[in-house]
Amino acid sequence: MVSSDGSRGSVGGGGNPIKKVLGLGYWVQGFRCFPWLAVNFFLKDGLNVDPSKLQILLNSANLPMVGKPLYGLVSDSIYISGQHRVPYIALGAFLQALSWLVIAIYPSSMSIFTISVYLLLSNLGASIAEVANDAIVAEMGKQPPPSTKNSQSSSSGSLQSFVWIASSIGGVLGNLVGGMFIGRFSPQSMFLAFGLLLSLQFFITISVSESSLGLPKSTSAGIRKQFTQLLVALRKPEIAYSISWFAVSYAIIPALTGTMFFYQTEYLKIDSSVLGISKVVGQATMLLWGIIYNQYLKSIPSRKLISAIQSMMAVFMISDFLFVRGFYRQMGMPDSLYVVMFSGFLEVLYFFKVLPFSVLIAQLCPHGCEGSIMAFLMSAVALAFIVSGYLGVALVSWINITGTDFSRLPIALLIQAACTLLPIFWSSCIPDDLKPKDRKKD
């Protein structure tokens, strides 16, 4: 990685300001689970929404994520005071802080519609910041390695693993603290705490000069030119097919998160602290995954690794089917123990594919539109999750699962597992990893 003086440095270099910007940015991104855990209980207990409405509201709140390509185009082409990444990270932190602080201060006077608007504003800020952060990672990932010897193992994916670990640490702490807070403090106090944290991130971010990050130099291009470059990049079969497959691999799975949340809290009477611990276990697994991938799995072809993760997702969905049918209970395993050990893990297993796939896409990105491509990818994934959530609501309605009747939930879980396996049959859409000499040609 290029340091601020133009010399080579490692991702973890002690004085490298990129650690301050990306480390804090991705840590806060992971810590966002802290207020969103409170949102679940606030909507269920405070506003008395049913499982389907809960899932629709939470998925609809992600709509700003679909606009990431636009934010990427703006970030790539419009400079603010000679900078085109750091100001957008600061703007994203500001919008999030504003929304959470307003929700925390004026909760009693808000309707479901008003809260939904502020949740949309929060996710708008989060998506703008994520686009800028992802663009920095993509730009730095395309820097030539310090030496040709062992270049692939020494440089490929190291920054992606660093930010993955930072995000996972934030997720671990967010769920751990959230699990402890949710039973002792009101959701409004959790919203206030997170709003103050985002305010701190805003002031720290604006104190960093983008020139100190050592980003590769590029000239500002107009949005129209940048959009044309994005279209040219997306016409490349290896980019278009792989992103399409990746998005479909999520969209085709009917999400049952709202139903499972009600099943665990209302039917099984699982305590909120247990759900918090479950999510901590999941985020700790995410952290471990980042370390394992960086140390041992980078050499495995992306197609093979991603397909294996997709298969593992289906296996754990079948495990959830056995859980709902009482199989583990008959073996003597308490429901709370299963929730802690497996539910949180399945939730984060969805995201295991992102790390190897982001490394692959960073290799394929043409220079100059890293922000646009990465934003388009994450936009496609966000849209896929929204479609997945709506499909889940449709499935639950079709087989008649309600907030009090979960007798047909096992059937829904089997359908979910079958849908998860389908994309594996078209995994050839994922290109083989680029060799070092191929990357030089690009």
CSV table of C-alpha atoms in Angstrom, one decimal:
chain,number,residue,atom,x,y,z
A,1,MET,CA,0.0,0.0,0.0
A,2,VAL,CA,1.2,3.5,-0.7
A,3,SER,CA,1.8,5.7,2.3
A,4,SER,CA,1.3,9.4,2.4
A,5,ASP,CA,4.8,10.1,1.4
A,6,GLY,CA,4.6,7.8,-1.6
A,7,SER,CA,6.6,5.0,-0.1
A,8,ARG,CA,5.3,1.5,0.5
A,9,GLY,CA,3.6,0.6,3.7
A,10,SER,CA,1.5,-2.2,5.1
A,11,VAL,CA,-2.2,-2.0,5.8
A,12,GLY,CA,-1.5,-2.1,9.4
A,13,GLY,CA,1.3,0.5,9.4
A,14,GLY,CA,1.2,2.4,12.6
A,15,GLY,CA,1.1,5.9,11.2
A,16,ASN,CA,-0.9,5.3,8.1
A,17,PRO,CA,-3.9,7.6,8.1
A,18,ILE,CA,-5.8,5.1,6.0
A,19,LYS,CA,-6.2,3.1,9.1
A,20,LYS,CA,-8.0,6.0,10.8
A,21,VAL,CA,-10.4,6.6,7.9
A,22,LEU,CA,-11.1,3.0,6.8
A,23,GLY,CA,-10.7,1.4,10.2
A,24,LEU,CA,-13.1,3.8,11.8
A,25,GLY,CA,-15.5,3.8,8.9
A,26,TYR,CA,-15.9,0.1,8.6
A,27,TRP,CA,-16.0,-0.3,12.4
A,28,VAL,CA,-18.9,2.1,12.6
A,29,GLN,CA,-20.5,0.3,9.6
A,30,GLY,CA,-20.3,-3.0,11.6
A,31,PHE,CA,-21.5,-1.3,14.8
A,32,ARG,CA,-24.8,-0.2,13.0
A,33,CYS,CA,-26.3,-3.5,14.3
A,34,PHE,CA,-26.4,-1.8,17.7
A,35,PRO,CA,-29.3,0.6,16.9
A,36,TRP,CA,-31.0,-1.8,14.4
A,37,LEU,CA,-31.3,-4.4,17.1
A,38,ALA,CA,-33.3,-1.8,19.1
A,39,VAL,CA,-35.4,-1.0,16.0
A,40,ASN,CA,-36.6,-4.6,15.8
A,41,PHE,CA,-37.9,-4.5,19.4
A,42,PHE,CA,-39.2,-0.9,19.1
A,43,LEU,CA,-41.3,-1.8,16.1
A,44,LYS,CA,-42.5,-5.1,17.6
A,45,ASP,CA,-43.2,-3.9,21.2
A,46,GLY,CA,-43.6,-0.1,20.9
A,47,LEU,CA,-45.6,0.1,17.6
A,48,ASN,CA,-47.1,-3.5,17.6
A,49,VAL,CA,-46.3,-4.4,14.0
A,50,ASP,CA,-46.8,-7.9,12.8
A,51,PRO,CA,-44.0,-10.2,11.4
A,52,SER,CA,-44.8,-9.4,7.7
A,53,LYS,CA,-45.1,-5.7,8.3
A,54,LEU,CA,-41.8,-5.7,10.3
A,55,GLN,CA,-40.0,-7.4,7.5
A,56,ILE,CA,-41.5,-5.1,4.9
A,57,LEU,CA,-40.5,-2.0,6.9
A,58,LEU,CA,-36.9,-3.2,7.5
A,59,ASN,CA,-36.4,-4.2,3.9
A,60,SER,CA,-37.9,-1.0,2.5
A,61,ALA,CA,-35.6,1.0,4.7
A,62,ASN,CA,-32.7,-0.4,2.6
A,63,LEU,CA,-34.1,1.3,-0.6
A,64,PRO,CA,-31.4,4.0,-0.4
A,65,MET,CA,-28.8,1.3,-0.8
A,66,VAL,CA,-30.1,0.7,-4.4
A,67,GLY,CA,-28.9,4.2,-5.3
A,68,LYS,CA,-25.3,3.4,-4.7
A,69,PRO,CA,-24.3,3.6,-8.4
A,70,LEU,CA,-25.4,7.2,-8.5
A,71,TYR,CA,-23.4,7.9,-5.3
A,72,GLY,CA,-20.4,6.2,-6.9
A,73,LEU,CA,-20.6,8.2,-10.0
A,74,VAL,CA,-20.8,11.4,-8.0
A,75,SER,CA,-17.9,10.4,-5.8
A,76,ASP,CA,-15.8,9.4,-8.9
A,77,SER,CA,-16.4,12.6,-10.8
A,78,ILE,CA,-17.2,15.4,-8.4
A,79,TYR,CA,-14.4,16.7,-6.2
A,80,ILE,CA,-15.1,18.8,-3.0
A,81,SER,CA,-12.1,21.0,-2.2
A,82,GLY,CA,-9.9,18.7,-4.3
A,83,GLN,CA,-11.1,15.6,-2.5
A,84,HIS,CA,-13.6,13.0,-3.8
A,85,ARG,CA,-13.7,10.3,-1.1
A,86,VAL,CA,-13.3,11.7,2.4
A,87,PRO,CA,-16.0,14.5,2.1
A,88,TYR,CA,-18.5,11.8,1.1
A,89,ILE,CA,-17.6,9.7,4.2
A,90,ALA,CA,-18.1,12.8,6.3
A,91,LEU,CA,-21.5,13.6,4.6
A,92,GLY,CA,-22.6,10.0,5.2
A,93,ALA,CA,-21.7,10.2,8.9
A,94,PHE,CA,-23.5,13.5,9.3
A,95,LEU,CA,-26.8,12.3,7.7
A,96,GLN,CA,-26.8,9.2,9.9
A,97,ALA,CA,-26.1,11.2,13.0
A,98,LEU,CA,-28.9,13.6,12.2
A,99,SER,CA,-31.5,10.8,11.6
A,100,TRP,CA,-30.7,8.8,14.7
A,101,LEU,CA,-30.5,11.8,17.0
A,102,VAL,CA,-33.9,13.1,15.8
A,103,ILE,CA,-35.5,9.6,16.3
A,104,ALA,CA,-34.0,9.5,19.8
A,105,ILE,CA,-35.2,13.0,20.8
A,106,TYR,CA,-38.7,13.0,19.3
A,107,PRO,CA,-39.9,9.3,19.4
A,108,SER,CA,-43.3,9.8,21.0
A,109,SER,CA,-44.5,12.2,18.4
A,110,MET,CA,-43.5,10.0,15.4
A,111,SER,CA,-45.7,7.7,13.4
A,112,ILE,CA,-44.5,4.6,11.6
A,113,PHE,CA,-44.3,6.6,8.4
A,114,THR,CA,-42.1,9.4,10.0
A,115,ILE,CA,-39.8,6.9,11.6
A,116,SER,CA,-39.5,5.0,8.3
A,117,VAL,CA,-38.5,8.3,6.6
A,118,TYR,CA,-35.7,8.9,9.2
A,119,LEU,CA,-34.5,5.2,8.8
A,120,LEU,CA,-34.4,5.8,5.1
A,121,LEU,CA,-32.3,9.0,5.7
A,122,SER,CA,-30.0,7.0,8.0
A,123,ASN,CA,-29.4,4.3,5.3
A,124,LEU,CA,-28.9,7.0,2.7
A,125,GLY,CA,-26.0,8.4,4.8
A,126,ALA,CA,-24.7,4.9,5.4
A,127,SER,CA,-24.8,4.0,1.7
A,128,ILE,CA,-22.9,7.2,0.7
A,129,ALA,CA,-20.2,6.5,3.3
A,130,GLU,CA,-20.0,2.9,2.3
A,131,VAL,CA,-19.6,3.8,-1.4
A,132,ALA,CA,-16.7,6.1,-0.6
A,133,ASN,CA,-15.1,3.6,1.7
A,134,ASP,CA,-15.4,0.8,-0.8
A,135,ALA,CA,-14.0,3.0,-3.5
A,136,ILE,CA,-10.9,3.7,-1.5
A,137,VAL,CA,-10.4,-0.1,-0.9
A,138,ALA,CA,-10.8,-0.8,-4.6
A,139,GLU,CA,-8.4,2.0,-5.6
A,140,MET,CA,-5.8,0.8,-3.1
A,141,GLY,CA,-6.3,-2.8,-4.1
A,142,LYS,CA,-5.3,-2.0,-7.7
A,143,GLN,CA,-1.9,-0.6,-6.6
A,144,PRO,CA,0.9,-2.6,-8.0
A,145,PRO,CA,2.5,-4.9,-5.5
A,146,PRO,CA,5.9,-3.9,-3.9
A,147,SER,CA,7.6,-6.7,-5.7
A,148,THR,CA,6.7,-9.3,-8.2
A,149,LYS,CA,7.8,-12.2,-6.0
A,150,ASN,CA,4.9,-13.7,-4.1
A,151,SER,CA,2.9,-10.6,-5.2
A,152,GLN,CA,-0.5,-12.3,-5.2
A,153,SER,CA,-0.2,-13.8,-1.8
A,154,SER,CA,1.3,-10.6,-0.2
A,155,SER,CA,-1.1,-8.0,-1.6
A,156,SER,CA,-4.3,-9.5,-3.0
A,157,GLY,CA,-7.1,-9.2,-0.6
A,158,SER,CA,-5.0,-7.8,2.3
A,159,LEU,CA,-6.9,-4.5,2.5
A,160,GLN,CA,-10.2,-6.2,2.0
A,161,SER,CA,-9.4,-8.5,4.9
A,162,PHE,CA,-8.4,-5.5,7.1
A,163,VAL,CA,-11.7,-3.7,6.6
A,164,TRP,CA,-13.6,-6.9,6.9
A,165,ILE,CA,-12.0,-7.5,10.3
A,166,ALA,CA,-12.7,-3.9,11.3
A,167,SER,CA,-16.4,-4.2,10.4
A,168,SER,CA,-16.6,-7.6,12.1
A,169,ILE,CA,-15.1,-6.2,15.3
A,170,GLY,CA,-17.7,-3.4,15.2
A,171,GLY,CA,-20.4,-6.0,14.7
A,172,VAL,CA,-19.2,-8.1,17.7
A,173,LEU,CA,-19.2,-5.0,20.0
A,174,GLY,CA,-22.5,-3.7,18.6
A,175,ASN,CA,-24.4,-6.9,19.2
A,176,LEU,CA,-22.7,-7.6,22.5
A,177,VAL,CA,-23.4,-4.1,23.9
A,178,GLY,CA,-26.8,-4.1,22.2
A,179,GLY,CA,-27.8,-7.4,23.8
A,180,MET,CA,-26.9,-6.0,27.2
A,181,PHE,CA,-28.6,-2.6,26.7
A,182,ILE,CA,-31.8,-3.8,25.1
A,183,GLY,CA,-33.1,-5.2,28.4
A,184,ARG,CA,-31.9,-2.4,30.6
A,185,PHE,CA,-32.3,0.8,28.5
A,186,SER,CA,-35.0,2.1,26.2
A,187,PRO,CA,-34.5,1.9,22.4
A,188,GLN,CA,-34.4,5.7,22.3
A,189,SER,CA,-31.3,5.8,24.5
A,190,MET,CA,-29.6,3.3,22.1
A,191,PHE,CA,-30.5,5.6,19.2
A,192,LEU,CA,-29.0,8.6,21.1
A,193,ALA,CA,-25.7,6.7,21.8
A,194,PHE,CA,-25.3,5.7,18.2
A,195,GLY,CA,-26.1,9.2,17.0
A,196,LEU,CA,-23.3,10.6,19.3
A,197,LEU,CA,-20.9,8.0,18.0
A,198,LEU,CA,-21.6,9.1,14.4
A,199,SER,CA,-21.1,12.7,15.3
A,200,LEU,CA,-17.7,11.7,16.6
A,201,GLN,CA,-16.9,9.9,13.4
A,202,PHE,CA,-17.9,13.0,11.4
A,203,PHE,CA,-15.5,15.3,13.3
A,204,ILE,CA,-12.6,12.7,13.1
A,205,THR,CA,-13.2,12.2,9.3
A,206,ILE,CA,-13.1,15.9,8.4
A,207,SER,CA,-9.8,16.3,10.3
A,208,VAL,CA,-8.1,13.9,7.8
A,209,SER,CA,-6.8,15.2,4.5
A,210,GLU,CA,-7.4,12.9,1.6
A,211,SER,CA,-3.9,13.6,0.2
A,212,SER,CA,-2.4,11.8,3.2
A,213,LEU,CA,-4.1,8.5,2.2
A,214,GLY,CA,-1.8,7.9,-0.8
A,215,LEU,CA,-4.6,7.2,-3.2
A,216,PRO,CA,-3.6,6.8,-6.9
A,217,LYS,CA,-3.8,10.1,-8.7
A,218,SER,CA,-6.7,10.6,-11.1
A,219,THR,CA,-8.3,13.5,-12.9
A,220,SER,CA,-11.8,14.6,-12.3
A,221,ALA,CA,-14.3,13.5,-15.0
A,222,GLY,CA,-17.8,14.6,-15.6
A,223,ILE,CA,-20.7,12.5,-14.5
A,224,ARG,CA,-21.7,11.8,-18.1
A,225,LYS,CA,-18.1,10.6,-18.9
A,226,GLN,CA,-18.0,8.5,-15.7
A,227,PHE,CA,-21.4,7.0,-16.5
A,228,THR,CA,-20.1,6.0,-20.0
A,229,GLN,CA,-17.0,4.4,-18.4
A,230,LEU,CA,-19.3,2.5,-16.0
A,231,LEU,CA,-21.5,1.2,-18.9
A,232,VAL,CA,-18.3,0.1,-20.8
A,233,ALA,CA,-17.1,-1.7,-17.7
A,234,LEU,CA,-20.5,-3.4,-17.2
A,235,ARG,CA,-20.5,-4.6,-20.8
A,236,LYS,CA,-17.5,-6.8,-20.0
A,237,PRO,CA,-18.9,-10.3,-19.7
A,238,GLU,CA,-16.7,-11.3,-16.7
A,239,ILE,CA,-18.1,-8.3,-14.8
A,240,ALA,CA,-21.7,-8.4,-16.0
A,241,TYR,CA,-22.1,-12.2,-15.5
A,242,SER,CA,-20.4,-12.4,-12.1
A,243,ILE,CA,-22.4,-9.4,-10.6
A,244,SER,CA,-25.7,-10.8,-12.1
A,245,TRP,CA,-25.0,-14.2,-10.6
A,246,PHE,CA,-24.0,-12.7,-7.2
A,247,ALA,CA,-27.2,-10.6,-7.0
A,248,VAL,CA,-29.5,-13.5,-8.1
A,249,SER,CA,-27.8,-15.8,-5.6
A,250,TYR,CA,-29.3,-13.6,-2.8
A,251,ALA,CA,-32.5,-12.5,-4.5
A,252,ILE,CA,-33.8,-16.0,-5.2
A,253,ILE,CA,-33.8,-16.9,-1.5
A,254,PRO,CA,-37.0,-16.0,0.3
A,255,ALA,CA,-35.9,-14.3,3.6
A,256,LEU,CA,-37.7,-15.4,6.7
A,257,THR,CA,-36.0,-13.0,9.2
A,258,GLY,CA,-39.1,-11.4,10.5
A,259,THR,CA,-40.9,-14.7,10.9
A,260,MET,CA,-38.0,-16.3,12.7
A,261,PHE,CA,-37.6,-13.2,15.0
A,262,PHE,CA,-41.3,-13.6,16.1
A,263,TYR,CA,-41.0,-17.3,16.3
A,264,GLN,CA,-38.0,-17.0,18.7
A,265,THR,CA,-39.3,-14.1,20.8
A,266,GLU,CA,-43.1,-14.7,20.9
A,267,TYR,CA,-43.4,-18.5,20.5
A,268,LEU,CA,-40.2,-19.8,22.1
A,269,LYS,CA,-40.0,-16.8,24.5
A,270,ILE,CA,-36.3,-16.5,23.9
A,271,ASP,CA,-34.9,-13.6,26.0
A,272,SER,CA,-33.6,-10.5,24.1
A,273,SER,CA,-30.2,-11.0,25.7
A,274,VAL,CA,-29.9,-14.4,24.2
A,275,LEU,CA,-30.6,-13.0,20.7
A,276,GLY,CA,-27.9,-10.4,21.4
A,277,ILE,CA,-25.4,-13.1,22.3
A,278,SER,CA,-26.4,-15.1,19.2
A,279,LYS,CA,-25.6,-12.1,17.1
A,280,VAL,CA,-22.3,-11.7,18.9
A,281,VAL,CA,-21.4,-15.3,18.1
A,282,GLY,CA,-22.3,-14.6,14.5
A,283,GLN,CA,-20.2,-11.4,14.3
A,284,ALA,CA,-17.3,-13.2,16.0
A,285,THR,CA,-17.5,-15.8,13.3
A,286,MET,CA,-17.4,-13.0,10.7
A,287,LEU,CA,-14.2,-11.7,12.3
A,288,LEU,CA,-12.7,-15.2,12.4
A,289,TRP,CA,-13.7,-15.7,8.7
A,290,GLY,CA,-11.8,-12.6,7.7
A,291,ILE,CA,-8.7,-13.8,9.4
A,292,ILE,CA,-9.0,-17.4,8.0
A,293,TYR,CA,-9.6,-16.1,4.5
A,294,ASN,CA,-6.6,-13.8,4.6
A,295,GLN,CA,-4.3,-16.5,6.0
A,296,TYR,CA,-5.4,-19.6,4.3
A,297,LEU,CA,-8.1,-19.3,1.6
A,298,LYS,CA,-7.0,-16.5,-0.7
A,299,SER,CA,-5.4,-19.1,-3.0
A,300,ILE,CA,-8.6,-21.0,-3.5
A,301,PRO,CA,-10.4,-20.0,-6.7
A,302,SER,CA,-13.3,-17.6,-6.0
A,303,ARG,CA,-15.8,-19.7,-7.9
A,304,LYS,CA,-15.1,-22.8,-5.9
A,305,LEU,CA,-15.1,-20.9,-2.5
A,306,ILE,CA,-18.3,-19.0,-3.2
A,307,SER,CA,-20.1,-22.1,-4.3
A,308,ALA,CA,-19.0,-23.9,-1.2
A,309,ILE,CA,-20.4,-21.1,0.9
A,310,GLN,CA,-23.7,-21.2,-1.0
A,311,SER,CA,-24.0,-24.9,-0.2
A,312,MET,CA,-23.2,-24.4,3.4
A,313,MET,CA,-26.0,-21.8,3.7
A,314,ALA,CA,-28.5,-24.5,2.5
A,315,VAL,CA,-27.2,-27.0,5.0
A,316,PHE,CA,-27.8,-24.6,7.9
A,317,MET,CA,-31.3,-23.8,6.6
A,318,ILE,CA,-32.1,-27.5,6.8
A,319,SER,CA,-30.7,-27.3,10.3
A,320,ASP,CA,-33.2,-24.6,11.1
A,321,PHE,CA,-35.9,-26.9,9.7
A,322,LEU,CA,-34.8,-29.6,12.2
A,323,PHE,CA,-34.8,-27.0,15.0
A,324,VAL,CA,-38.3,-25.8,14.3
A,325,ARG,CA,-39.5,-29.5,14.1
A,326,GLY,CA,-38.0,-30.0,17.6
A,327,PHE,CA,-35.2,-32.4,16.6
A,328,TYR,CA,-32.5,-30.8,18.7
A,329,ARG,CA,-34.9,-30.3,21.6
A,330,GLN,CA,-35.6,-34.1,21.6
A,331,MET,CA,-31.8,-34.6,21.7
A,332,GLY,CA,-31.6,-32.5,24.9
A,333,MET,CA,-30.4,-29.2,23.4
A,334,PRO,CA,-32.2,-26.2,24.8
A,335,ASP,CA,-33.7,-23.8,22.3
A,336,SER,CA,-31.7,-20.9,23.6
A,337,LEU,CA,-28.4,-22.9,23.1
A,338,TYR,CA,-29.3,-23.6,19.4
A,339,VAL,CA,-30.2,-19.9,18.9
A,340,VAL,CA,-26.9,-18.8,20.3
A,341,MET,CA,-24.8,-21.3,18.4
A,342,PHE,CA,-26.4,-21.5,15.0
A,343,SER,CA,-28.9,-18.7,14.4
A,344,GLY,CA,-26.4,-15.9,14.5
A,345,PHE,CA,-24.0,-17.9,12.4
A,346,LEU,CA,-26.5,-18.5,9.6
A,347,GLU,CA,-27.4,-14.8,9.6
A,348,VAL,CA,-23.7,-13.8,8.9
A,349,LEU,CA,-23.1,-16.8,6.6
A,350,TYR,CA,-25.0,-14.9,4.0
A,351,PHE,CA,-22.2,-12.4,3.9
A,352,PHE,CA,-19.2,-14.8,3.7
A,353,LYS,CA,-19.4,-14.7,0.0
A,354,VAL,CA,-18.8,-10.9,-0.1
A,355,LEU,CA,-15.2,-11.0,0.9
A,356,PRO,CA,-13.8,-13.4,-1.9
A,357,PHE,CA,-16.2,-11.8,-4.4
A,358,SER,CA,-15.1,-8.2,-3.6
A,359,VAL,CA,-11.5,-9.3,-4.0
A,360,LEU,CA,-12.3,-10.7,-7.5
A,361,ILE,CA,-14.3,-7.6,-8.5
A,362,ALA,CA,-11.5,-5.4,-7.4
A,363,GLN,CA,-9.2,-7.3,-9.8
A,364,LEU,CA,-11.7,-6.8,-12.6
A,365,CYS,CA,-12.4,-3.1,-12.0
A,366,PRO,CA,-11.0,-0.8,-14.8
A,367,HIS,CA,-9.0,2.0,-13.4
A,368,GLY,CA,-10.9,5.2,-12.9
A,369,CYS,CA,-14.4,3.8,-12.1
A,370,GLU,CA,-13.6,1.7,-9.0
A,371,GLY,CA,-16.2,3.6,-7.0
A,372,SER,CA,-18.8,3.2,-9.6
A,373,ILE,CA,-18.3,-0.5,-10.1
A,374,MET,CA,-18.1,-1.3,-6.3
A,375,ALA,CA,-21.2,0.9,-5.8
A,376,PHE,CA,-23.1,-0.9,-8.5
A,377,LEU,CA,-22.2,-4.2,-7.0
A,378,MET,CA,-23.4,-3.3,-3.5
A,379,SER,CA,-26.5,-1.7,-5.0
A,380,ALA,CA,-27.3,-4.9,-6.8
A,381,VAL,CA,-26.8,-6.8,-3.5
A,382,ALA,CA,-29.0,-4.4,-1.7
A,383,LEU,CA,-31.8,-4.7,-4.3
A,384,ALA,CA,-31.4,-8.5,-4.1
A,385,PHE,CA,-31.9,-8.4,-0.3
A,386,ILE,CA,-35.0,-6.3,-0.7
A,387,VAL,CA,-36.4,-8.7,-3.3
A,388,SER,CA,-35.5,-11.6,-1.0
A,389,GLY,CA,-37.4,-9.9,1.9
A,390,TYR,CA,-40.5,-9.4,-0.3
A,391,LEU,CA,-40.3,-13.0,-1.5
A,392,GLY,CA,-40.2,-14.1,2.1
A,393,VAL,CA,-43.3,-12.1,2.9
A,394,ALA,CA,-45.0,-13.6,-0.1
A,395,LEU,CA,-44.0,-17.1,0.9
A,396,VAL,CA,-45.2,-16.6,4.5
A,397,SER,CA,-48.5,-15.3,3.2
A,398,TRP,CA,-48.9,-18.1,0.7
A,399,ILE,CA,-48.4,-20.9,3.1
A,400,ASN,CA,-50.3,-19.0,5.9
A,401,ILE,CA,-47.8,-18.4,8.6
A,402,THR,CA,-48.9,-15.8,11.2
A,403,GLY,CA,-47.5,-14.2,14.3
A,404,THR,CA,-49.2,-16.9,16.4
A,405,ASP,CA,-49.3,-19.9,14.1
A,406,PHE,CA,-45.9,-21.3,13.0
A,407,SER,CA,-47.0,-24.8,12.2
A,408,ARG,CA,-46.1,-24.5,8.5
A,409,LEU,CA,-42.7,-22.7,9.2
A,410,PRO,CA,-40.8,-26.0,8.5
A,411,ILE,CA,-42.2,-26.1,5.0
A,412,ALA,CA,-41.0,-22.5,4.4
A,413,LEU,CA,-37.5,-23.4,5.6
A,414,LEU,CA,-37.3,-26.4,3.2
A,415,ILE,CA,-38.4,-24.2,0.3
A,416,GLN,CA,-35.8,-21.6,1.4
A,417,ALA,CA,-33.0,-24.2,1.4
A,418,ALA,CA,-34.0,-25.5,-2.1
A,419,CYS,CA,-33.9,-22.0,-3.5
A,420,THR,CA,-30.5,-21.5,-2.0
A,421,LEU,CA,-29.1,-24.4,-3.9
A,422,LEU,CA,-30.3,-23.3,-7.3
A,423,PRO,CA,-27.6,-20.7,-8.1
A,424,ILE,CA,-24.9,-23.3,-7.7
A,425,PHE,CA,-25.9,-24.8,-11.0
A,426,TRP,CA,-25.0,-21.5,-12.7
A,427,SER,CA,-21.8,-20.8,-10.8
A,428,SER,CA,-19.8,-20.9,-14.1
A,429,CYS,CA,-20.9,-17.3,-14.5
A,430,ILE,CA,-18.2,-16.4,-11.9
A,431,PRO,CA,-14.9,-16.0,-13.8
A,432,ASP,CA,-11.7,-17.6,-12.8
A,433,ASP,CA,-9.4,-15.4,-10.7
A,434,LEU,CA,-7.0,-13.2,-12.7
A,435,LYS,CA,-3.4,-14.1,-12.7
A,436,PRO,CA,-0.8,-11.4,-11.8
A,437,LYS,CA,0.3,-11.0,-15.4
A,438,ASP,CA,-3.4,-10.5,-16.5
A,439,ARG,CA,-3.8,-7.8,-13.9
A,440,LYS,CA,-0.9,-5.9,-15.3
A,441,LYS,CA,-2.5,-5.8,-18.8
A,442,ASP,CA,-5.6,-4.2,-17.3
